[in-house]
């Protein structure tokens, strides 16, 4: 009688364990990756970029920070080569460089290719020298893709997004006549193509509410002393593809 009871208990234990496993909810499937979008408002029209943080997290985070800081507002596309690419994100209207944050590590080996409409990190001879500059490919520029980590030449250029709206604006910018201007021996649009502003979609700044005309205006704050002008660095021999 005792042996029969023990045998029944042993048979019941695996069944109970199986029932507990079946009752345990399955782990939720990973959700879709959020692809931020940025609208770039230029003097030639607007275009929208979709960014790929799952492929180029450092490049995307770096670009978004510059956008949120308003860094690109009032900068220009200083290099335009029809049939190749348009490049900007560093120079102001007077073609002087803006002060950037520290460079980021290259993510050119992320499997993305420099195809028409993609946006990539512009850099100097050092693969890990990218800061605020970016370029949009006008054609399939596969020769700019990562090959190996032997040198800056073989590293290629890191794709981190693509144009999803307004490629006609990009093509329009590509058709602007160019000339030598400022520190550049050529390829500067004439007239200059200005980035009026850049905004992350969904993070647009709220328009301030109109104040009542009856409200008494606040006393003006004392003007701050202008910051000392720092010497501008001359551009590197090559800061682009």
PDB file of C-alpha atoms in Angstrom:
ATOM      1  CA  UNK A   1       0.000   0.000   0.000  1.00  0.00           C
ATOM      2  CA  UNK A   2       2.824   2.387   0.945  1.00  0.00           C
ATOM      3  CA  UNK A   3       4.802   1.489  -2.192  1.00  0.00           C
ATOM      4  CA  UNK A   4       1.782   2.192  -4.377  1.00  0.00           C
ATOM      5  CA  UNK A   5       1.293   5.619  -2.750  1.00  0.00           C
ATOM      6  CA  UNK A   6       4.963   6.537  -3.264  1.00  0.00           C
ATOM      7  CA  UNK A   7       4.811   5.477  -6.888  1.00  0.00           C
ATOM      8  CA  UNK A   8       1.721   7.606  -7.444  1.00  0.00           C
ATOM      9  CA  UNK A   9       3.469  10.607  -5.846  1.00  0.00           C
ATOM     10  CA  UNK A  10       6.570  10.203  -8.038  1.00  0.00           C
ATOM     11  CA  UNK A  11       4.410  10.050 -11.154  1.00  0.00           C
ATOM     12  CA  UNK A  12       2.510  13.168 -10.106  1.00  0.00           C
ATOM     13  CA  UNK A  13       5.627  15.334  -9.549  1.00  0.00           C
ATOM     14  CA  UNK A  14       6.779  15.507 -13.213  1.00  0.00           C
ATOM     15  CA  UNK A  15       3.233  16.260 -14.295  1.00  0.00           C
ATOM     16  CA  UNK A  16       2.989  19.109 -11.763  1.00  0.00           C
ATOM     17  CA  UNK A  17       6.323  20.528 -12.874  1.00  0.00           C
ATOM     18  CA  UNK A  18       5.205  20.373 -16.515  1.00  0.00           C
ATOM     19  CA  UNK A  19       1.976  22.157 -15.634  1.00  0.00           C
ATOM     20  CA  UNK A  20       3.975  24.950 -13.928  1.00  0.00           C
ATOM     21  CA  UNK A  21       6.197  25.352 -17.024  1.00  0.00           C
ATOM     22  CA  UNK A  22       3.165  25.568 -19.255  1.00  0.00           C
ATOM     23  CA  UNK A  23       1.538  28.137 -16.956  1.00  0.00           C
ATOM     24  CA  UNK A  24       4.649  30.397 -17.034  1.00  0.00           C
ATOM     25  CA  UNK A  25       4.073  33.226 -19.530  1.00  0.00           C
ATOM     26  CA  UNK A  26       6.427  33.345 -22.490  1.00  0.00           C
ATOM     27  CA  UNK A  27       8.942  36.199 -22.663  1.00  0.00           C
ATOM     28  CA  UNK A  28       7.570  39.043 -24.754  1.00  0.00           C
ATOM     29  CA  UNK A  29       8.969  39.299 -28.269  1.00  0.00           C
ATOM     30  CA  UNK A  30      11.290  42.265 -28.771  1.00  0.00           C
ATOM     31  CA  UNK A  31       9.383  45.278 -30.050  1.00  0.00           C
ATOM     32  CA  UNK A  32      10.270  47.213 -33.161  1.00  0.00           C
ATOM     33  CA  UNK A  33      13.291  49.502 -32.874  1.00  0.00           C
ATOM     34  CA  UNK A  34      12.382  53.176 -32.711  1.00  0.00           C
ATOM     35  CA  UNK A  35      13.801  54.995 -35.741  1.00  0.00           C
ATOM     36  CA  UNK A  36      14.016  58.708 -34.916  1.00  0.00           C
ATOM     37  CA  UNK A  37      13.333  61.170 -37.717  1.00  0.00           C
ATOM     38  CA  UNK A  38      14.847  64.595 -38.219  1.00  0.00           C
ATOM     39  CA  UNK A  39      13.467  67.318 -40.489  1.00  0.00           C
ATOM     40  CA  UNK A  40      16.133  69.569 -42.005  1.00  0.00           C
ATOM     41  CA  UNK A  41      14.823  72.968 -43.133  1.00  0.00           C
ATOM     42  CA  UNK A  42      17.087  74.537 -45.761  1.00  0.00           C
ATOM     43  CA  UNK A  43      17.006  77.623 -47.963  1.00  0.00           C
ATOM     44  CA  UNK A  44      16.265  75.263 -50.873  1.00  0.00           C
ATOM     45  CA  UNK A  45      13.477  73.318 -49.155  1.00  0.00           C
ATOM     46  CA  UNK A  46      13.063  70.587 -46.546  1.00  0.00           C
ATOM     47  CA  UNK A  47      14.075  66.949 -46.311  1.00  0.00           C
ATOM     48  CA  UNK A  48      13.511  64.302 -43.635  1.00  0.00           C
ATOM     49  CA  UNK A  49      16.042  61.764 -42.362  1.00  0.00           C
ATOM     50  CA  UNK A  50      15.227  58.431 -40.740  1.00  0.00           C
ATOM     51  CA  UNK A  51      18.019  57.283 -38.400  1.00  0.00           C
ATOM     52  CA  UNK A  52      19.175  53.731 -37.590  1.00  0.00           C
ATOM     53  CA  UNK A  53      20.225  53.510 -33.911  1.00  0.00           C
ATOM     54  CA  UNK A  54      20.339  49.711 -33.982  1.00  0.00           C
ATOM     55  CA  UNK A  55      23.066  49.880 -36.657  1.00  0.00           C
ATOM     56  CA  UNK A  56      24.931  53.041 -35.668  1.00  0.00           C
ATOM     57  CA  UNK A  57      24.046  53.932 -32.060  1.00  0.00           C
ATOM     58  CA  UNK A  58      26.984  56.292 -31.466  1.00  0.00           C
ATOM     59  CA  UNK A  59      26.559  58.119 -34.758  1.00  0.00           C
ATOM     60  CA  UNK A  60      22.807  58.524 -34.258  1.00  0.00           C
ATOM     61  CA  UNK A  61      23.154  59.708 -30.647  1.00  0.00           C
ATOM     62  CA  UNK A  62      25.856  62.170 -31.702  1.00  0.00           C
ATOM     63  CA  UNK A  63      23.775  63.582 -34.568  1.00  0.00           C
ATOM     64  CA  UNK A  64      20.627  63.869 -32.434  1.00  0.00           C
ATOM     65  CA  UNK A  65      22.512  65.745 -29.729  1.00  0.00           C
ATOM     66  CA  UNK A  66      23.758  68.301 -32.250  1.00  0.00           C
ATOM     67  CA  UNK A  67      20.193  68.664 -33.577  1.00  0.00           C
ATOM     68  CA  UNK A  68      18.706  69.120 -30.097  1.00  0.00           C
ATOM     69  CA  UNK A  69      21.401  71.656 -29.218  1.00  0.00           C
ATOM     70  CA  UNK A  70      20.447  73.746 -32.258  1.00  0.00           C
ATOM     71  CA  UNK A  71      24.013  73.386 -33.526  1.00  0.00           C
ATOM     72  CA  UNK A  72      23.013  73.029 -37.176  1.00  0.00           C
ATOM     73  CA  UNK A  73      20.772  76.105 -37.223  1.00  0.00           C
ATOM     74  CA  UNK A  74      22.465  78.675 -39.472  1.00  0.00           C
ATOM     75  CA  UNK A  75      25.139  76.319 -40.817  1.00  0.00           C
ATOM     76  CA  UNK A  76      25.610  75.675 -44.534  1.00  0.00           C
ATOM     77  CA  UNK A  77      26.201  72.918 -47.040  1.00  0.00           C
ATOM     78  CA  UNK A  78      29.746  73.979 -47.836  1.00  0.00           C
ATOM     79  CA  UNK A  79      30.569  71.188 -50.296  1.00  0.00           C
ATOM     80  CA  UNK A  80      28.267  70.157 -53.138  1.00  0.00           C
ATOM     81  CA  UNK A  81      29.374  67.787 -55.895  1.00  0.00           C
ATOM     82  CA  UNK A  82      26.588  66.896 -58.324  1.00  0.00           C
ATOM     83  CA  UNK A  83      26.563  63.168 -59.048  1.00  0.00           C
ATOM     84  CA  UNK A  84      28.387  62.446 -55.783  1.00  0.00           C
ATOM     85  CA  UNK A  85      27.169  63.999 -52.511  1.00  0.00           C
ATOM     86  CA  UNK A  86      26.277  67.142 -50.540  1.00  0.00           C
ATOM     87  CA  UNK A  87      28.100  67.857 -47.272  1.00  0.00           C
ATOM     88  CA  UNK A  88      27.493  70.239 -44.383  1.00  0.00           C
ATOM     89  CA  UNK A  89      27.085  70.593 -40.648  1.00  0.00           C
ATOM     90  CA  UNK A  90      30.145  72.524 -39.487  1.00  0.00           C
ATOM     91  CA  UNK A  91      30.508  75.938 -41.147  1.00  0.00           C
ATOM     92  CA  UNK A  92      28.480  79.072 -40.463  1.00  0.00           C
ATOM     93  CA  UNK A  93      27.311  81.507 -43.147  1.00  0.00           C
ATOM     94  CA  UNK A  94      30.685  83.268 -43.090  1.00  0.00           C
ATOM     95  CA  UNK A  95      32.369  79.863 -43.642  1.00  0.00           C
ATOM     96  CA  UNK A  96      34.011  79.806 -40.236  1.00  0.00           C
ATOM     97  CA  UNK A  97      33.992  76.582 -38.233  1.00  0.00           C
ATOM     98  CA  UNK A  98      31.815  76.104 -35.188  1.00  0.00           C
ATOM     99  CA  UNK A  99      33.195  74.503 -32.061  1.00  0.00           C
ATOM    100  CA  UNK A 100      32.214  70.830 -31.892  1.00  0.00           C
ATOM    101  CA  UNK A 101      32.153  68.156 -29.232  1.00  0.00           C
ATOM    102  CA  UNK A 102      34.768  65.400 -29.094  1.00  0.00           C
ATOM    103  CA  UNK A 103      34.996  63.040 -32.099  1.00  0.00           C
ATOM    104  CA  UNK A 104      33.218  59.681 -32.065  1.00  0.00           C
ATOM    105  CA  UNK A 105      34.397  56.193 -32.980  1.00  0.00           C
ATOM    106  CA  UNK A 106      33.614  55.121 -36.531  1.00  0.00           C
ATOM    107  CA  UNK A 107      30.739  52.682 -37.050  1.00  0.00           C
ATOM    108  CA  UNK A 108      31.400  52.178 -40.761  1.00  0.00           C
ATOM    109  CA  UNK A 109      31.575  48.403 -40.248  1.00  0.00           C
ATOM    110  CA  UNK A 110      27.844  48.185 -39.448  1.00  0.00           C
ATOM    111  CA  UNK A 111      26.847  46.484 -42.707  1.00  0.00           C
ATOM    112  CA  UNK A 112      25.132  49.547 -44.209  1.00  0.00           C
ATOM    113  CA  UNK A 113      26.169  50.773 -47.651  1.00  0.00           C
ATOM    114  CA  UNK A 114      26.574  54.320 -48.957  1.00  0.00           C
ATOM    115  CA  UNK A 115      23.666  54.070 -51.389  1.00  0.00           C
ATOM    116  CA  UNK A 116      21.737  56.955 -52.924  1.00  0.00           C
ATOM    117  CA  UNK A 117      19.820  58.860 -50.257  1.00  0.00           C
ATOM    118  CA  UNK A 118      21.781  57.534 -47.283  1.00  0.00           C
ATOM    119  CA  UNK A 119      23.387  59.930 -44.806  1.00  0.00           C
ATOM    120  CA  UNK A 120      26.861  59.273 -43.396  1.00  0.00           C
ATOM    121  CA  UNK A 121      29.364  60.743 -40.950  1.00  0.00           C
ATOM    122  CA  UNK A 122      31.961  62.945 -42.648  1.00  0.00           C
ATOM    123  CA  UNK A 123      35.458  62.776 -41.165  1.00  0.00           C
ATOM    124  CA  UNK A 124      39.136  63.445 -41.727  1.00  0.00           C
ATOM    125  CA  UNK A 125      41.937  60.999 -42.511  1.00  0.00           C
ATOM    126  CA  UNK A 126      41.497  59.381 -39.099  1.00  0.00           C
ATOM    127  CA  UNK A 127      38.540  56.966 -39.180  1.00  0.00           C
ATOM    128  CA  UNK A 128      37.568  58.058 -35.661  1.00  0.00           C
ATOM    129  CA  UNK A 129      37.554  61.814 -36.300  1.00  0.00           C
ATOM    130  CA  UNK A 130      33.866  62.361 -37.119  1.00  0.00           C
ATOM    131  CA  UNK A 131      32.096  65.172 -35.242  1.00  0.00           C
ATOM    132  CA  UNK A 132      29.164  67.237 -36.559  1.00  0.00           C
ATOM    133  CA  UNK A 133      29.656  67.004 -40.325  1.00  0.00           C
ATOM    134  CA  UNK A 134      27.487  64.713 -42.432  1.00  0.00           C
ATOM    135  CA  UNK A 135      26.889  64.064 -46.109  1.00  0.00           C
ATOM    136  CA  UNK A 136      24.019  62.730 -48.205  1.00  0.00           C
ATOM    137  CA  UNK A 137      24.884  60.381 -51.058  1.00  0.00           C
ATOM    138  CA  UNK A 138      23.436  61.458 -54.405  1.00  0.00           C
ATOM    139  CA  UNK A 139      24.282  58.124 -56.076  1.00  0.00           C
ATOM    140  CA  UNK A 140      25.359  54.652 -54.960  1.00  0.00           C
ATOM    141  CA  UNK A 141      28.862  55.332 -53.568  1.00  0.00           C
ATOM    142  CA  UNK A 142      29.855  51.794 -52.623  1.00  0.00           C
ATOM    143  CA  UNK A 143      33.536  52.735 -52.762  1.00  0.00           C
ATOM    144  CA  UNK A 144      32.904  54.677 -49.546  1.00  0.00           C
ATOM    145  CA  UNK A 145      31.870  51.499 -47.697  1.00  0.00           C
ATOM    146  CA  UNK A 146      33.881  49.743 -45.002  1.00  0.00           C
ATOM    147  CA  UNK A 147      36.466  47.275 -46.355  1.00  0.00           C
ATOM    148  CA  UNK A 148      38.816  46.631 -43.423  1.00  0.00           C
ATOM    149  CA  UNK A 149      40.299  48.345 -40.375  1.00  0.00           C
ATOM    150  CA  UNK A 150      43.769  48.594 -41.912  1.00  0.00           C
ATOM    151  CA  UNK A 151      43.692  52.358 -42.401  1.00  0.00           C
ATOM    152  CA  UNK A 152      41.446  55.389 -42.723  1.00  0.00           C
ATOM    153  CA  UNK A 153      41.214  54.704 -46.446  1.00  0.00           C
ATOM    154  CA  UNK A 154      39.819  51.201 -45.986  1.00  0.00           C
ATOM    155  CA  UNK A 155      37.587  52.066 -43.024  1.00  0.00           C
ATOM    156  CA  UNK A 156      35.043  53.811 -45.210  1.00  0.00           C
ATOM    157  CA  UNK A 157      32.296  56.131 -43.951  1.00  0.00           C
ATOM    158  CA  UNK A 158      29.592  55.265 -41.438  1.00  0.00           C
ATOM    159  CA  UNK A 159      26.017  55.283 -42.730  1.00  0.00           C
ATOM    160  CA  UNK A 160      23.567  56.145 -39.942  1.00  0.00           C
ATOM    161  CA  UNK A 161      20.337  57.045 -41.726  1.00  0.00           C
ATOM    162  CA  UNK A 162      18.595  57.806 -45.007  1.00  0.00           C
ATOM    163  CA  UNK A 163      16.396  60.436 -46.638  1.00  0.00           C
ATOM    164  CA  UNK A 164      12.764  59.289 -46.486  1.00  0.00           C
ATOM    165  CA  UNK A 165      11.121  62.524 -47.642  1.00  0.00           C
ATOM    166  CA  UNK A 166      12.398  65.417 -49.725  1.00  0.00           C
ATOM    167  CA  UNK A 167      15.045  63.720 -51.867  1.00  0.00           C
ATOM    168  CA  UNK A 168      13.967  66.194 -54.550  1.00  0.00           C
ATOM    169  CA  UNK A 169      15.262  68.941 -52.240  1.00  0.00           C
ATOM    170  CA  UNK A 170      18.612  67.155 -51.928  1.00  0.00           C
ATOM    171  CA  UNK A 171      18.803  66.860 -55.726  1.00  0.00           C
ATOM    172  CA  UNK A 172      17.912  70.560 -56.019  1.00  0.00           C
ATOM    173  CA  UNK A 173      20.784  71.465 -53.696  1.00  0.00           C
ATOM    174  CA  UNK A 174      23.089  69.342 -55.863  1.00  0.00           C
ATOM    175  CA  UNK A 175      22.230  71.512 -58.893  1.00  0.00           C
ATOM    176  CA  UNK A 176      23.177  74.838 -57.276  1.00  0.00           C
ATOM    177  CA  UNK A 177      26.205  76.397 -59.044  1.00  0.00           C
ATOM    178  CA  UNK A 178      29.428  76.262 -57.051  1.00  0.00           C
ATOM    179  CA  UNK A 179      32.605  78.306 -56.774  1.00  0.00           C
ATOM    180  CA  UNK A 180      35.718  78.818 -54.668  1.00  0.00           C
ATOM    181  CA  UNK A 181      34.912  80.738 -51.508  1.00  0.00           C
ATOM    182  CA  UNK A 182      36.404  81.267 -48.053  1.00  0.00           C
ATOM    183  CA  UNK A 183      38.920  78.551 -47.191  1.00  0.00           C
ATOM    184  CA  UNK A 184      37.707  76.263 -50.002  1.00  0.00           C
ATOM    185  CA  UNK A 185      39.171  75.994 -53.499  1.00  0.00           C
ATOM    186  CA  UNK A 186      35.834  74.944 -54.986  1.00  0.00           C
ATOM    187  CA  UNK A 187      32.461  73.174 -54.595  1.00  0.00           C
ATOM    188  CA  UNK A 188      30.910  75.903 -52.378  1.00  0.00           C
ATOM    189  CA  UNK A 189      27.289  76.587 -53.454  1.00  0.00           C
ATOM    190  CA  UNK A 190      26.637  80.025 -54.896  1.00  0.00           C
ATOM    191  CA  UNK A 191      24.359  81.236 -53.395  1.00  0.00           C
ATOM    192  CA  UNK A 192      25.079  79.458 -50.113  1.00  0.00           C
ATOM    193  CA  UNK A 193      22.604  76.745 -49.087  1.00  0.00           C
ATOM    194  CA  UNK A 194      21.641  77.467 -45.483  1.00  0.00           C
ATOM    195  CA  UNK A 195      20.358  74.974 -42.922  1.00  0.00           C
ATOM    196  CA  UNK A 196      17.809  77.250 -41.278  1.00  0.00           C
ATOM    197  CA  UNK A 197      16.970  74.671 -38.600  1.00  0.00           C
ATOM    198  CA  UNK A 198      16.826  70.950 -37.849  1.00  0.00           C
ATOM    199  CA  UNK A 199      14.276  69.311 -35.558  1.00  0.00           C
ATOM    200  CA  UNK A 200      13.618  65.833 -34.211  1.00  0.00           C
ATOM    201  CA  UNK A 201      10.114  64.831 -35.281  1.00  0.00           C
ATOM    202  CA  UNK A 202       7.854  64.808 -32.221  1.00  0.00           C
ATOM    203  CA  UNK A 203      10.153  67.148 -30.318  1.00  0.00           C
ATOM    204  CA  UNK A 204       9.226  70.390 -32.035  1.00  0.00           C
ATOM    205  CA  UNK A 205       9.503  73.433 -29.803  1.00  0.00           C
ATOM    206  CA  UNK A 206       6.156  74.718 -28.563  1.00  0.00           C
ATOM    207  CA  UNK A 207       5.130  78.165 -29.768  1.00  0.00           C
ATOM    208  CA  UNK A 208       4.979  80.489 -26.730  1.00  0.00           C
ATOM    209  CA  UNK A 209       1.492  81.686 -25.851  1.00  0.00           C
ATOM    210  CA  UNK A 210       0.699  85.329 -26.589  1.00  0.00           C
ATOM    211  CA  UNK A 211       0.921  87.523 -23.497  1.00  0.00           C
ATOM    212  CA  UNK A 212      -1.882  89.876 -22.481  1.00  0.00           C
ATOM    213  CA  UNK A 213      -1.409  93.461 -23.636  1.00  0.00           C
ATOM    214  CA  UNK A 214      -2.511  94.593 -20.178  1.00  0.00           C
ATOM    215  CA  UNK A 215       0.313  92.749 -18.489  1.00  0.00           C
ATOM    216  CA  UNK A 216       3.117  94.959 -17.271  1.00  0.00           C
ATOM    217  CA  UNK A 217       6.350  94.177 -19.160  1.00  0.00           C
ATOM    218  CA  UNK A 218       9.220  92.924 -17.083  1.00  0.00           C
ATOM    219  CA  UNK A 219      12.267  95.117 -16.693  1.00  0.00           C
ATOM    220  CA  UNK A 220      14.951  94.219 -19.240  1.00  0.00           C
ATOM    221  CA  UNK A 221      17.797  92.122 -17.902  1.00  0.00           C
ATOM    222  CA  UNK A 222      21.271  93.660 -18.063  1.00  0.00           C
ATOM    223  CA  UNK A 223      23.107  92.679 -21.226  1.00  0.00           C
ATOM    224  CA  UNK A 224      25.763  90.039 -20.764  1.00  0.00           C
ATOM    225  CA  UNK A 225      29.262  90.758 -21.910  1.00  0.00           C
ATOM    226  CA  UNK A 226      29.997  89.060 -25.235  1.00  0.00           C
ATOM    227  CA  UNK A 227      32.254  86.017 -24.945  1.00  0.00           C
ATOM    228  CA  UNK A 228      35.830  86.461 -26.019  1.00  0.00           C
ATOM    229  CA  UNK A 229      36.312  85.393 -29.593  1.00  0.00           C
ATOM    230  CA  UNK A 230      38.479  82.328 -29.856  1.00  0.00           C
ATOM    231  CA  UNK A 231      40.862  81.779 -32.706  1.00  0.00           C
ATOM    232  CA  UNK A 232      39.320  79.678 -35.437  1.00  0.00           C
ATOM    233  CA  UNK A 233      41.181  76.544 -36.437  1.00  0.00           C
ATOM    234  CA  UNK A 234      42.036  76.166 -40.089  1.00  0.00           C
ATOM    235  CA  UNK A 235      40.161  73.284 -41.718  1.00  0.00           C
ATOM    236  CA  UNK A 236      41.996  70.006 -42.077  1.00  0.00           C
ATOM    237  CA  UNK A 237      43.284  69.083 -45.496  1.00  0.00           C
ATOM    238  CA  UNK A 238      40.485  66.559 -45.883  1.00  0.00           C
ATOM    239  CA  UNK A 239      37.329  66.360 -43.798  1.00  0.00           C
ATOM    240  CA  UNK A 240      35.130  64.434 -46.139  1.00  0.00           C
ATOM    241  CA  UNK A 241      34.914  61.468 -48.494  1.00  0.00           C
TER     242      UNK A 241
END
